C-alpha cells in the first residue's frame, strides 16, 4: 500500500542525538531521491528535556510537515506518551525492547509496537551504547522499505573522515544488523512504504538559515558581526565557518549594539555587511537601525523571530515582530522588509537584501523565524538559483567616476528618487562627513535650519516610494477565483499552500492563497490582488493579527476572519483546516 | 609635514569660546600634518557630545554616529578597510559612560585604531550633568549632593584590560598633545589618548588653572612606559601632580587584524564584491547534497 | 488701541541669556495678572548660535503662540534680519542704539525702530554690561504700558537671595532707567498696550515637563533613574532637585538601558518608579520595556519626542515616535500610551500613569515633545488639580492580606481581567520568582509547554482589553456639528483649539477639534465620536501621518486630508489656517 | 544556621549532569543557611544563560531578567528596598560581555549587593560560542581560528575600578565557595565573586581537572587581602597556580546608599506612596507663582 508521504519522528532527551540523527536521516532520504521536510522541537537547555525531530518524506515535493505520524522512534518512555496521539492507526513505534511502554494505551490507539534489541545491537555489534540511534534508523529504513545504502553513505560522510574509519565501520554494522532484524520482524506489518526513486537528480537539503547565509554569500556579503542568539546564531556560525574560504570577515562582538554598529562601520567604508539576531537582540539594535537610516548606510539585518515578549520561548517559533520591525526606532526613515517563505525565498532574500540595501542606502530587514530557520527542506538545484544572483551596488561612484568629478561632491544630494550617488571614504575628491544629526547636502551639521530639513527629510523618505515600485508579490497560489482566500506571509507559505491544495481536492474552487514575502514598503500590487478576492482569511503566528492590521492600514481592506497561533508551534495544514472548520469556536480563530 | 590648511573645514566650530576642544582639534591637525596623512586617508568616527562634533570642523572623512557607539563603528570600518587610518573621537560620557562596554572590549581586541577621549569630566552638550570621570563630590544638576561614585580611572582600566598603548594629554598643551596623538596613530593596535579638556561652562573644578598647576610631562621624568608596574603607579597619580604623556606602551603585540587569516590580503571593502565562481558554487552545493 | 493679545520676542546669541530673561519676563507678566504662553527656539550648542524666546500675553487664557510679533528685543543684528518678517506693521524693535540695523528694510516692512542706550544704561547705571537684558525688558515694559513692579518683583526673586542684594539693586535701577527712557521716547508710538488686570488670582507659570514631574511626585513617584537627554532631562533634573524634600531617590545611570532597568528593579520591589528619555534613549530602552511587559512590572516612561531619525534635531520638536511607541519591542505585550496636550494634561498624566501602571502591572508611556516640554504656560490653580490626585495601586496585596493567604501564592494567576494580584518580594507567604521566559502561574520557567502558553499569553494581553474601557477621550472642542473636524493628539491641542476658534469666528460652524490624549489602547469612544464628523483633517508633526494611519487601522476611518509639519517647529494656529487654505498646494498638506 | 531544605525549590535543575552550576547553587544555599537569611529576605536577580536559571532552582525571591541587565535591576531593587539582601547572579557572557558596562559602573558605585559570576569561560546556553573570559586561542563555533582577544580579567577590572570586595571561588569546592559567598553577602558594598565553573559540554579546556590541578586557597597563604599591591599581583596569577579566596577587601568605605540623604530612613519601597500634604503642595505651587 504505497502512500504519497510518510512521516516519522525521532524523540528522546536532549543530548541523545535526536536532532543530529534526524538531520542525518533526512539527508539519507534526500539521497534516496525523496523530498523531505523536517520540524524539530527542542527545549532551551543543553541536556535533558524532551526533544523531537519530525521527518516527512515523499516522492513529490514536500513543503511542510503534518500533524500526524506513521512511525515513531522512541528513545525513552516519555517519547511514547508524548507522541502516541500523533500516530495514525496502524502506525508503529520502534523502541528498545528493554524499555517499558504503556502497551494497552498503545493498542487502544490502534498503534503497533515494534520492540527491537536496539541497545544490545549497539553494544554488542557496535561496541558502544551511543549507537542506539543508528540502530533505530537502520530499523526504520527497513520497515519503510528503503534501501540501506543511503543511510550508509551518510554514516560514511559523518564519521568517515571525522572520527575515523573504525567508528564509521561500527555504525555501519549496527545499522545493517538492525535493518535486518527489523526487516525480518516487522517490514510486513508496516503498511506504508517509501517508493524507490530511480535516477533522481542531485538534490539539496538545507534549512532557511543556511539558505539566507548562502544567498548572502553569493550576493557578495563579506562581513558579518553578530552576537549569539537562538534561532539566528546558525547564520552567523555558517558564515563564520565558510569565512576563511570566501574571505568573509566574521566577528562576535560584546553585545548586539556593538554587533550592528560594527556592521555599520564596515558598510560605511564599502563592505557588504550584515548582522543576524532575534528578539531581544533586535530590540537592542533599534537605535543603530535609525542611525543607518539617517546616515544612509546600506545594512542587512536578519531577525529570526521567536515567541516573546522578552526572553519568551527561545527555541520556539512565532511571527510576533512584524509591526515592531515596520515601525522600529524613533523618528522616520525608509526601511525595507523581506519575509521569505521557504528555502528558495530565503536564498533569494539573502542576495536581494544586499542589492536593495545598496540601491536605497538604507537598512533591509529579513524576517525569518525559528521554524523556517531550522526546518530542513529538500530542494532542487533550481531552488538555489545561483545563476540569478546579481550584484547591484546602486548609485555607487567608483574611483574613475570620482576622478572625473567636476563640482564638489555632495554626499546627500537632493534627488527626485531620494537616492544620492554614494562615494566611499578614501578618495581625495570625495572627502565628506556624515552626521547622525540632520545635515546639509554636503554632510555639514544642520539640526537647526527648517528649509534644509524640508529638503533632506523628504529626500530620504522618497526612497521608500522609489523602492515601493520594485516590491514583489503578493503571489497567488491556487485557482484565481476561490471562495476564500487565505492570506499569509513568511514561513507559513508551505502550510497554507498545502491547506489550499487539500481544500481544493475536497471541493475544487474552495480556496486560494495570497502570500506576501515583500512586506515593506507595502507592495503596490497588493490592492489589485485583494480586489479579486472574496472572503479573506488572514493566517499568522501572533496574538493580535499584526499582518491583518497592517493590511487594513495600508489597503483599507479588513480581514473577514483571522486564524492565529501563538503557542510557539508552527502553523500546519492541519491547524488551518481545523480552524477553518471550528471557525467561531476555537480560541486561535477570531472573526474580525 | 603637510600644510595644516589642508584640514581646514568650511564649518566654524560651535564650541564655547575657550573650550578645550579647540586645543584638541589643533593637536589632531598637527599630528596628521606631521605624519603626512591626507584628509582622504583618515576616517574620524565620533559619538555625540560637544567634543564629538569635531569631525564637522576638520576637513577629513568623518562619521558622527551615536552617543557611545563610536568604537564599534570605528572597529568595523578598520576591519573592512585596514587601509584607512581610523580615529575614534569621543567624550568622557560617550566613551566611558554609555560607551563603557565597547571601551572595555576594544582595548583587549587591539584593532589598530586611535581613540581620543575629550575628557572634560562632565556632560557638556546636555548642559552639565556629572560624568563617569567627575570627581567624587562633584556637584551638578543630577548630583546636587555631590557625585557619590568613585570616578572612572580610564588609564587604570585600560591597563587592567590589556591595553597596549595608554596615554594622557592636556588640551592646554596642544603641541605636546599632538606629539602623543602622532605616537598613538603610529602605534599598531588600539591606542588610548585620554585628554584632559576644560569645559569652561560646566566644570568649575577641572579648569585650565587646575591643570596648569598640576600637569607634568612623563618624558621629562625617568618614567619607563614599557614597565607595567610603573605604568600602574602613574595611572593612579592624581592630586598635586598629574602626569601627561605616554603611560604605557607594549610593543610586539600583533594587532587583531594581523591574526585574522582572511584579512591578510586587505579588507573586504578594498575589493568590490563579486559573484561566486562555478567551483565555489559547486563546493557549497556539494556540502548540502 | 487695546488688543486681545500681544507677542514679543527676545532674540540673540546663545549665552546672552535670552531664555532665562524670557522666562523671567513671562513670570513678571503672569504676576501682572496676564496669561502667557512661551515658545523658545534654541540650538544644540552651549554658546553662540541664534536663540530666540517668544512670549505671548493676554488677559484671556493663551494656549499657544502665534506666528506674528508685535515687539522684538534684538540683542544682535542677526536678530533683526531673522525676525523682521515676523513683525506686524507698526510693530517695533527695541535695540541698543549702538547696533547697526538695516533701516530701509525695516521701514519697508512698516516696522518701527526703537533704539535705546541699553548698553550705556547697563554699564553706567548698573555697572555691568550683562544688564543689557534687564534694560531691554524695562524698556519693553514701558512701551507695552505695563507697570514695572512685576518686573521688579521677579528681579528681586532671582537675585535677591542668590547673588546678593547689590546685584538686585543694580538691576532694579537699570530696569527703571530703561523703563523711563523708553516710556518717554516710545510709549506713545507703540499701538498696543497690555491691560492692567486688577485682583487677578494667583496663577502659575510652568512647562509641560515640570507639570509631568509634579504630577508624578503628587502621584507618589519616589524613584527616578535616568540618563540625560534633551528634551527630557528637565523632568529628571526637577525631580532630582525636589528629591531631598520629598524622599525621591534619583539616580543618573551609565546609560539608558541601566536607567530603565534600574527603575524596573525599584518598581519590582514596590517603589513607584519612572524614567524619562527621548529618541535614541527610548530606542535603547526597547528591550527592557518588553521585560516589564513580560514580568508584569509597573513602569512609567516619559518619551519627549524630538525630530529624528537618529540624533536628528535635538533641540526641536516632533511627533514622529507614535507608531514606534505603539509597537516597540519584539513580541506582544500590553502597554498604555498617554499623550497630554497642555500643562494640565501633563500634570494629570503624571499621576494617572502611575495608577494605570500599578493597576495593569505593565509599562505606561507618556508621550510629550520638545515643544510641550519647554513651553511655559500660565495656568490657574484648577489646572494643577492636586485635589483630584489619587493613588491607586490596583490589586496589590498588602502584608495583612498576605498573612491571611490560605493557598500557595500564584503571582501570575490566570484571571478574566488579566490582572493577577501582586505581592511585593519580602513576605514569607509570597516567595516567588519571575522569569522573563514564559512561565507558569507560580513563576516557574515554562518556555516549552503549549498549553501553559495558551493561558499566560492571553492573560497578559487581556489586560489591554480591560484597560481599554477606561481610556479617555477623544475630547470634542467647538461646535458639535462642523464642516470639518480637525483631529490631533498631544501637544498640538493649543494650536488646533485656537485654529478652530478663528475659523468659527470667520464663519460659525466651520470647524471643530477632536483631540486625543489617551492613545493606546485606542479609546473605545473614538468610533462614535468619529461617526459624528464630516470632513476629517488630521494634523500632526511627522512626515507619514502616523496618527492618521493608526486611526485607519483601529477604526477603519481614513483621513480626508492630512496636514503635517516635520521641520522641527511646532504647529501654530497660523500654520493650520494657511495649510487649510493652500490645501493641495503646500507640501505639508496632502490629500489622502 | 537555618535548615538547607528551606531553600529547596520544586523545580528540578535542567543543567547538564556534572555542570558546575550545581556546586554554585549548593554553595549559595549553604551561605544563606549559615547567615540565617530566610528565603523571603533575599532577592536573586539573574540575567539569561545556563547559570542565570538559578533563581528557578532555589526557594527564594527571584527575578530572571535580561541577558546582561541583572546588575542595574539588582541595584534598583536594593536602592528601593535596602532591607532586602540582593544577590545578582550572572554568567560570564552575561556579566562581562553584554553586561560589561553595568559591571564597570556597579563596581565604582558600591551599592550593597553581591554579584556572583558563573564563569565557565564560554557561552553555554547558546551552545558554545567563545566568551569574554575565554582564553586566547579558544576554539569555538564563532572562533574557528581561535579567540584573538586577550581574555577579560574580571578581578583586575574590579580592582582598577575601585572595587571594595573582590573574590574568586571554584564550583568544585562548594564549601570554600560558600564561605566566600557568605563574606561577600556580609560585605557592605558591591562584592564580586567570580566563580570558576566548568561547563562540561562546551569548554574542554577549563575542566574540573584543569582547576583541581591549579587552584590554591589564599587563606592558606600569607596573602593580605587589604593590600592593594598584593591584590593586583594575585589578580594576575593565572597558569600553573590559580588563587581562590578573597583577593581584595577594603573596609570603611561607605556604601552608595549610606551617602544618599533620602535613603537614611529606608527606601521608597518600604513605605506605601502617599498624597502630598497641603504644605507640600503649597511649597511646590509657591515656586511657580
Ligand atoms: C542614546 C543617547 N542618550 C543620550 C543622549 C544625549 N547626550 C548627548 S551628548 C551627551 C553627553 C555628553 O557628554 P560627553 O560624552 O562627556 O561629551 P561632552 O559634551 O562633554 O563633550 C548626552 C547624554 C544622546 N544623544 N543619545
Ligand atoms: C539580548 C540577548 N542577546 C543574546 C541572547 C542569547 N543568549 C542567551 S544566554 C547567552 C550567553 C550565555 O553565556 P553566559 O552568560 O556565559 O552564560 P552560560 O550559559 O555560560 O551560563 C546568550 C548570548 C539573549 N538572551 N539576549
Ligand atoms: S559646554 Fe563645555 S565642552 Fe561644551 S563647548 Fe562649551 S566649554 Fe566646550
Ligand atoms: S551547557 Fe555547560 S554551563 Fe550549560 S548546563 Fe550544560 S554544562 Fe552547565
Ligand atoms: Mg564630557
Ligand atoms: Mg558562560
Short mmCIF file of C-alpha atoms in Angstrom, two decimals, chain C residues 220-474:
data_model
loop_
_atom_site.label_atom_id
_atom_site.label_comp_id
_atom_site.label_asym_id
_atom_site.label_seq_id
_atom_site.Cartn_x
_atom_site.Cartn_y
_atom_site.Cartn_z
CA UNK C 220 3.65 59.02 44.71
CA UNK C 221 6.62 58.66 42.40
CA UNK C 222 9.64 58.23 44.63
CA UNK C 223 12.21 56.79 42.28
CA UNK C 224 13.66 58.05 39.05
CA UNK C 225 16.69 56.65 37.28
CA UNK C 226 17.57 58.29 34.03
CA UNK C 227 20.24 59.32 31.61
CA UNK C 228 20.39 62.92 30.35
CA UNK C 229 18.75 63.58 27.03
CA UNK C 230 17.22 66.71 25.60
CA UNK C 231 14.30 67.49 25.87
CA UNK C 232 13.57 65.02 28.66
CA UNK C 233 16.34 65.91 31.10
CA UNK C 234 14.40 68.59 32.90
CA UNK C 235 11.92 66.04 34.28
CA UNK C 236 14.79 64.14 35.80
CA UNK C 237 16.51 67.31 36.99
CA UNK C 238 13.32 68.69 38.53
CA UNK C 239 12.67 65.51 40.49
CA UNK C 240 16.34 65.38 41.48
CA UNK C 241 16.15 68.90 42.83
CA UNK C 242 12.94 68.17 44.76
CA UNK C 243 14.24 64.77 45.80
CA UNK C 244 15.67 65.54 49.18
CA UNK C 245 12.50 67.33 50.27
CA UNK C 246 10.07 64.61 49.24
CA UNK C 247 12.14 61.49 49.58
CA UNK C 248 12.64 60.87 45.89
CA UNK C 249 15.57 58.62 45.05
CA UNK C 250 17.13 59.94 41.89
CA UNK C 251 19.94 58.26 40.03
CA UNK C 252 21.79 59.13 36.85
CA UNK C 253 22.94 55.85 35.37
CA UNK C 254 25.66 54.89 32.91
CA UNK C 255 23.23 54.65 30.00
CA UNK C 256 19.54 54.40 29.20
CA UNK C 257 19.50 50.64 29.47
CA UNK C 258 20.76 50.87 33.01
CA UNK C 259 18.35 53.71 33.71
CA UNK C 260 15.22 51.83 32.74
CA UNK C 261 16.32 48.51 34.17
CA UNK C 262 17.18 50.15 37.47
CA UNK C 263 13.67 51.62 37.51
CA UNK C 264 12.30 48.15 36.81
CA UNK C 265 14.27 46.81 39.76
CA UNK C 266 12.93 49.55 42.02
CA UNK C 267 9.38 49.01 40.84
CA UNK C 268 9.70 45.26 41.15
CA UNK C 269 10.18 45.61 44.89
CA UNK C 270 7.41 48.18 45.18
CA UNK C 271 8.56 51.76 44.60
CA UNK C 272 6.65 53.96 42.20
CA UNK C 273 9.46 54.33 39.71
CA UNK C 274 9.94 56.06 36.41
CA UNK C 275 12.43 57.10 33.82
CA UNK C 276 12.38 59.88 31.23
CA UNK C 277 14.13 59.98 27.92
CA UNK C 278 13.90 60.92 24.28
CA UNK C 279 14.53 59.42 20.85
CA UNK C 280 17.72 57.41 20.93
CA UNK C 281 17.31 56.83 24.63
CA UNK C 282 13.90 55.29 24.10
CA UNK C 283 15.28 53.15 21.32
CA UNK C 284 17.78 51.76 23.79
CA UNK C 285 15.03 51.04 26.31
CA UNK C 286 13.03 48.85 23.99
CA UNK C 287 14.24 45.50 25.25
CA UNK C 288 13.62 46.47 28.87
CA UNK C 289 10.09 47.62 28.09
CA UNK C 290 9.42 44.13 26.81
CA UNK C 291 10.79 42.73 30.05
CA UNK C 292 8.44 44.90 32.09
CA UNK C 293 5.61 43.65 29.89
CA UNK C 294 6.50 40.00 30.39
CA UNK C 295 7.40 40.29 34.06
CA UNK C 296 4.30 42.42 34.67
CA UNK C 297 6.23 45.15 36.41
CA UNK C 298 4.54 48.57 36.60
CA UNK C 299 6.71 51.18 34.95
CA UNK C 300 6.30 54.77 33.85
CA UNK C 301 8.42 56.00 30.96
CA UNK C 302 8.28 59.52 29.60
CA UNK C 303 9.36 59.92 26.00
CA UNK C 304 9.86 63.55 24.99
CA UNK C 305 9.92 63.48 21.20
CA UNK C 306 12.32 65.42 19.02
CA UNK C 307 12.84 65.17 15.27
CA UNK C 308 14.59 62.01 14.14
CA UNK C 309 15.72 59.76 12.78
CA UNK C 310 18.78 59.23 14.93
CA UNK C 311 20.27 62.30 16.57
CA UNK C 312 18.18 64.41 14.23
CA UNK C 313 17.37 67.87 15.55
CA UNK C 314 17.95 67.64 19.30
CA UNK C 315 16.53 70.98 20.37
CA UNK C 316 13.45 70.91 18.12
CA UNK C 317 10.05 69.31 18.36
CA UNK C 318 8.27 66.49 16.58
CA UNK C 319 5.57 63.84 16.88
CA UNK C 320 7.39 61.15 14.98
CA UNK C 321 7.57 58.37 17.58
CA UNK C 322 3.89 57.43 17.78
CA UNK C 323 3.85 54.19 15.82
CA UNK C 324 7.23 53.22 17.19
CA UNK C 325 5.94 53.52 20.73
CA UNK C 326 2.73 51.71 19.88
CA UNK C 327 4.60 48.66 18.60
CA UNK C 328 8.01 48.74 20.23
CA UNK C 329 9.79 45.57 21.37
CA UNK C 330 9.72 42.11 19.93
CA UNK C 331 6.70 40.01 20.73
CA UNK C 332 3.47 41.35 22.09
CA UNK C 333 2.56 42.78 25.48
CA UNK C 334 0.14 45.34 26.82
CA UNK C 335 1.32 48.92 27.06
CA UNK C 336 -0.59 52.12 27.67
CA UNK C 337 0.19 55.41 25.97
CA UNK C 338 -0.83 58.86 27.14
CA UNK C 339 -0.14 62.00 25.12
CA UNK C 340 -1.04 65.07 27.15
CA UNK C 341 -1.76 68.29 25.26
CA UNK C 342 -1.09 71.05 27.75
CA UNK C 343 0.20 71.72 31.25
CA UNK C 344 -2.92 70.48 32.96
CA UNK C 345 -2.96 67.26 30.99
CA UNK C 346 0.73 66.81 31.71
CA UNK C 347 0.06 67.06 35.41
CA UNK C 348 -2.76 64.57 35.10
CA UNK C 349 -0.70 62.20 33.00
CA UNK C 350 1.99 62.37 35.67
CA UNK C 351 -0.13 60.72 38.34
CA UNK C 352 -2.54 58.79 36.13
CA UNK C 353 0.39 56.97 34.58
CA UNK C 354 1.36 55.56 37.96
CA UNK C 355 -2.15 54.43 38.76
CA UNK C 356 -2.51 52.79 35.37
CA UNK C 357 0.91 51.17 35.62
CA UNK C 358 0.09 49.71 39.02
CA UNK C 359 -3.39 48.66 38.01
CA UNK C 360 -2.34 46.87 34.86
CA UNK C 361 1.16 45.92 36.05
CA UNK C 362 2.69 46.93 32.78
CA UNK C 363 4.52 49.89 31.21
CA UNK C 364 2.80 53.20 30.69
CA UNK C 365 4.42 55.60 28.28
CA UNK C 366 3.84 59.33 28.40
CA UNK C 367 4.47 60.89 25.01
CA UNK C 368 5.41 64.52 25.15
CA UNK C 369 7.67 66.53 22.85
CA UNK C 370 10.25 69.28 22.75
CA UNK C 371 7.64 71.98 22.40
CA UNK C 372 5.38 70.93 25.24
CA UNK C 373 8.39 70.06 27.36
CA UNK C 374 9.76 73.59 27.30
CA UNK C 375 6.89 76.00 26.61
CA UNK C 376 5.77 77.87 29.67
CA UNK C 377 2.04 78.25 30.15
CA UNK C 378 0.24 80.36 32.72
CA UNK C 379 -2.35 78.22 34.44
CA UNK C 380 -4.93 78.68 37.13
CA UNK C 381 -4.91 76.69 40.33
CA UNK C 382 -7.60 74.40 38.97
CA UNK C 383 -5.22 73.32 36.22
CA UNK C 384 -2.92 71.79 38.78
CA UNK C 385 -5.63 69.65 40.35
CA UNK C 386 -3.85 68.27 43.37
CA UNK C 387 -7.25 67.53 44.85
CA UNK C 388 -8.06 65.10 42.11
CA UNK C 389 -4.88 63.13 42.55
CA UNK C 390 -5.48 59.61 43.75
CA UNK C 391 -3.09 56.82 44.48
CA UNK C 392 -4.50 53.53 43.29
CA UNK C 393 -2.12 50.64 43.49
CA UNK C 394 -4.55 48.22 41.90
CA UNK C 395 -4.56 44.64 43.03
CA UNK C 396 -1.57 44.92 45.32
CA UNK C 397 -1.69 42.55 48.27
CA UNK C 398 -0.51 44.16 51.45
CA UNK C 399 1.10 42.40 54.38
CA UNK C 400 -2.22 41.79 56.08
CA UNK C 401 -3.74 40.21 53.00
CA UNK C 402 -0.72 38.02 52.55
CA UNK C 403 -0.74 36.94 56.19
CA UNK C 404 -4.19 35.52 55.58
CA UNK C 405 -3.32 33.75 52.36
CA UNK C 406 -4.50 30.15 52.53
CA UNK C 407 -3.30 28.65 49.33
CA UNK C 408 0.05 28.91 47.67
CA UNK C 409 0.57 32.33 46.19
CA UNK C 410 0.36 32.36 42.40
CA UNK C 411 1.96 35.53 41.15
CA UNK C 412 0.67 35.08 37.62
CA UNK C 413 -2.76 33.70 38.37
CA UNK C 414 -4.91 33.49 35.29
CA UNK C 415 -7.87 35.83 35.70
CA UNK C 416 -10.56 37.17 33.47
CA UNK C 417 -9.28 40.72 33.62
CA UNK C 418 -5.76 39.50 33.02
CA UNK C 419 -4.68 41.19 36.24
CA UNK C 420 -3.06 38.90 38.81
CA UNK C 421 -2.98 40.06 42.43
CA UNK C 422 0.54 41.22 43.13
CA UNK C 423 2.69 40.68 46.20
CA UNK C 424 5.94 42.52 46.71
CA UNK C 425 9.02 40.45 47.47
CA UNK C 426 9.68 40.29 51.18
CA UNK C 427 6.73 38.43 52.65
CA UNK C 428 7.26 34.86 53.85
CA UNK C 429 3.97 33.76 52.34
CA UNK C 430 4.74 35.11 48.92
CA UNK C 431 8.16 33.90 47.91
CA UNK C 432 8.11 33.69 44.15
CA UNK C 433 10.22 34.09 41.04
CA UNK C 434 9.57 36.00 37.86
CA UNK C 435 11.26 34.76 34.71
CA UNK C 436 11.45 36.76 31.51
CA UNK C 437 10.91 33.42 29.84
CA UNK C 438 7.33 32.26 29.55
CA UNK C 439 6.30 30.94 32.93
CA UNK C 440 3.61 29.22 34.95
CA UNK C 441 1.13 30.83 37.30
CA UNK C 442 3.71 30.34 40.03
CA UNK C 443 6.51 31.88 38.07
CA UNK C 444 8.35 28.70 37.18
CA UNK C 445 10.10 28.63 33.80
CA UNK C 446 7.84 27.20 31.17
CA UNK C 447 9.12 28.12 27.78
CA UNK C 448 8.08 24.78 26.34
CA UNK C 449 4.54 23.87 27.16
CA UNK C 450 1.97 25.00 24.61
CA UNK C 451 -0.97 24.69 26.99
CA UNK C 452 0.67 26.95 29.57
CA UNK C 453 1.49 29.49 26.89
CA UNK C 454 -2.11 29.50 25.77
CA UNK C 455 -3.01 30.50 29.33
CA UNK C 456 -0.36 33.07 30.13
CA UNK C 457 -0.02 34.98 26.90
CA UNK C 458 -3.73 35.74 26.52
CA UNK C 459 -3.86 36.53 30.23
CA UNK C 460 -1.33 39.30 29.74
CA UNK C 461 -2.93 40.52 26.56
CA UNK C 462 -6.37 40.65 28.16
CA UNK C 463 -5.12 43.47 30.36
CA UNK C 464 -5.15 45.60 27.27
CA UNK C 465 -8.83 44.95 26.73
CA UNK C 466 -9.56 45.59 30.38
CA UNK C 467 -7.67 48.85 30.23
CA UNK C 468 -9.35 49.94 27.02
CA UNK C 469 -12.57 50.57 28.90
CA UNK C 470 -11.00 53.36 30.91
CA UNK C 471 -9.13 55.08 28.13
CA UNK C 472 -10.39 58.64 27.92
CA UNK C 473 -11.34 60.87 25.06
CA UNK C 474 -11.22 61.93 22.38
#
